Amino acid sequence: MIRLGPAHADSLADAALEHLAHAHLAVIAESGRSRTRFGSALLRRLEGFESCRSIRVAPSRDQRPEAILMRLRHSLSRHTTSDHVTDHCRDQITERLAMGSEYNAIMQSIFCHLQDVDDCRWQVVLWPDAGLMAERWPDIFDQVIEVVQHAVRLREFRDDEPPTLHRWILLGGSSLEDRVENPLGPLRRNVGLPGLLLKLT
């Protein structure tokens, strides 16, 4: 874990950029305002990078898990061309999900949108509701990260044109920290990209 003391949001964003190429980020802070300022500062920097698309997922006022996932899917869909779930895509992702999961269709769509990006070098997703999901529905949170990691591995190791590199910035508090630090958690396994905690103290 990297602990960053009190500092201006811009300074924290600069520090985070140094690590974004190597790992997903989980930004842990006591206050929502701190996370919001940090996320905004980081996205401003990313928008200046050539061939980099930054996506900010709008927090959902409807805090049901399906509403949060629908907002995530909607944000991703605005930046891809796929509007349906193909049989091939369904086959690839079904094995990653618990059988009978009521979220299968949403997860499959998220997976397909991540697979369909091909016009930028970097895609960085800022997910403000990650902490809420990790706190209230940790099992669903783990499934989302598993789906993302699976799509990332398939997308980044293809043999064709330089692939789009996906990075996710997860914003949240102590519950998110617990999920990410869990030795068996989805960001701590030997597959996919490692997780990195930036703790704003």
Coordinates of N, CA, C and O in Angstrom, one line a residue, residues 2 4 26 29 42 46 96 98 123 162 168 175-176 179 182-183:
I2 N 0.5 2.2 -0.7 CA 1.2 3.5 -0.8 C 0.3 4.5 0.0 O -0.9 4.8 -0.4
L4 N -0.4 8.3 1.0 CA -0.1 9.7 0.6 C -0.7 10.6 1.6 O -1.9 10.6 1.9
A26 N -6.8 1.4 -6.4 CA -7.9 1.5 -5.5 C -7.6 2.7 -4.6 O -6.7 2.6 -3.8
A29 N -10.0 6.7 0.9 CA -10.0 8.0 1.6 C -11.1 8.1 2.6 O -12.1 7.4 2.4
L42 N -7.1 13.6 -11.5 CA -6.5 12.5 -12.3 C -7.1 12.5 -13.7 O -6.3 12.4 -14.7
L46 N -5.3 12.7 -17.5 CA -5.5 11.7 -18.5 C -6.0 12.2 -19.9 O -5.7 11.7 -20.9
R96 N -17.1 -17.7 -15.9 CA -16.5 -16.9 -14.9 C -17.5 -16.5 -13.8 O -17.1 -16.0 -12.7
A98 N -21.0 -17.2 -11.3 CA -21.8 -18.2 -10.6 C -23.0 -18.6 -11.4 O -23.7 -17.7 -11.9
Q123 N -7.5 2.9 -22.1 CA -8.9 3.2 -21.6 C -8.8 3.1 -20.1 O -8.5 2.1 -19.5
P162 N -1.6 -3.1 -31.8 CA -1.4 -2.8 -30.3 C -2.7 -2.8 -29.6 O -3.6 -2.0 -29.9
W168 N -8.3 0.5 -14.3 CA -9.5 0.9 -13.5 C -9.1 1.6 -12.2 O -8.1 1.2 -11.5
S175 N -14.0 -0.5 3.4 CA -14.6 -1.8 2.9 C -13.9 -2.1 1.6 O -13.5 -3.3 1.4
L176 N -13.7 -1.2 0.8 CA -12.9 -1.4 -0.5 C -11.5 -1.8 -0.2 O -11.0 -2.7 -0.8
R179 N -11.4 -5.4 0.7 CA -11.6 -6.4 -0.4 C -10.3 -6.5 -1.2 O -9.9 -7.5 -1.7
N182 N -7.4 -8.3 0.6 CA -7.7 -9.7 0.8 C -6.7 -10.6 0.0 O -6.8 -10.5 -1.3
P183 N -5.9 -11.4 0.6 CA -5.0 -12.2 -0.2 C -5.6 -13.1 -1.3 O -5.0 -13.4 -2.3

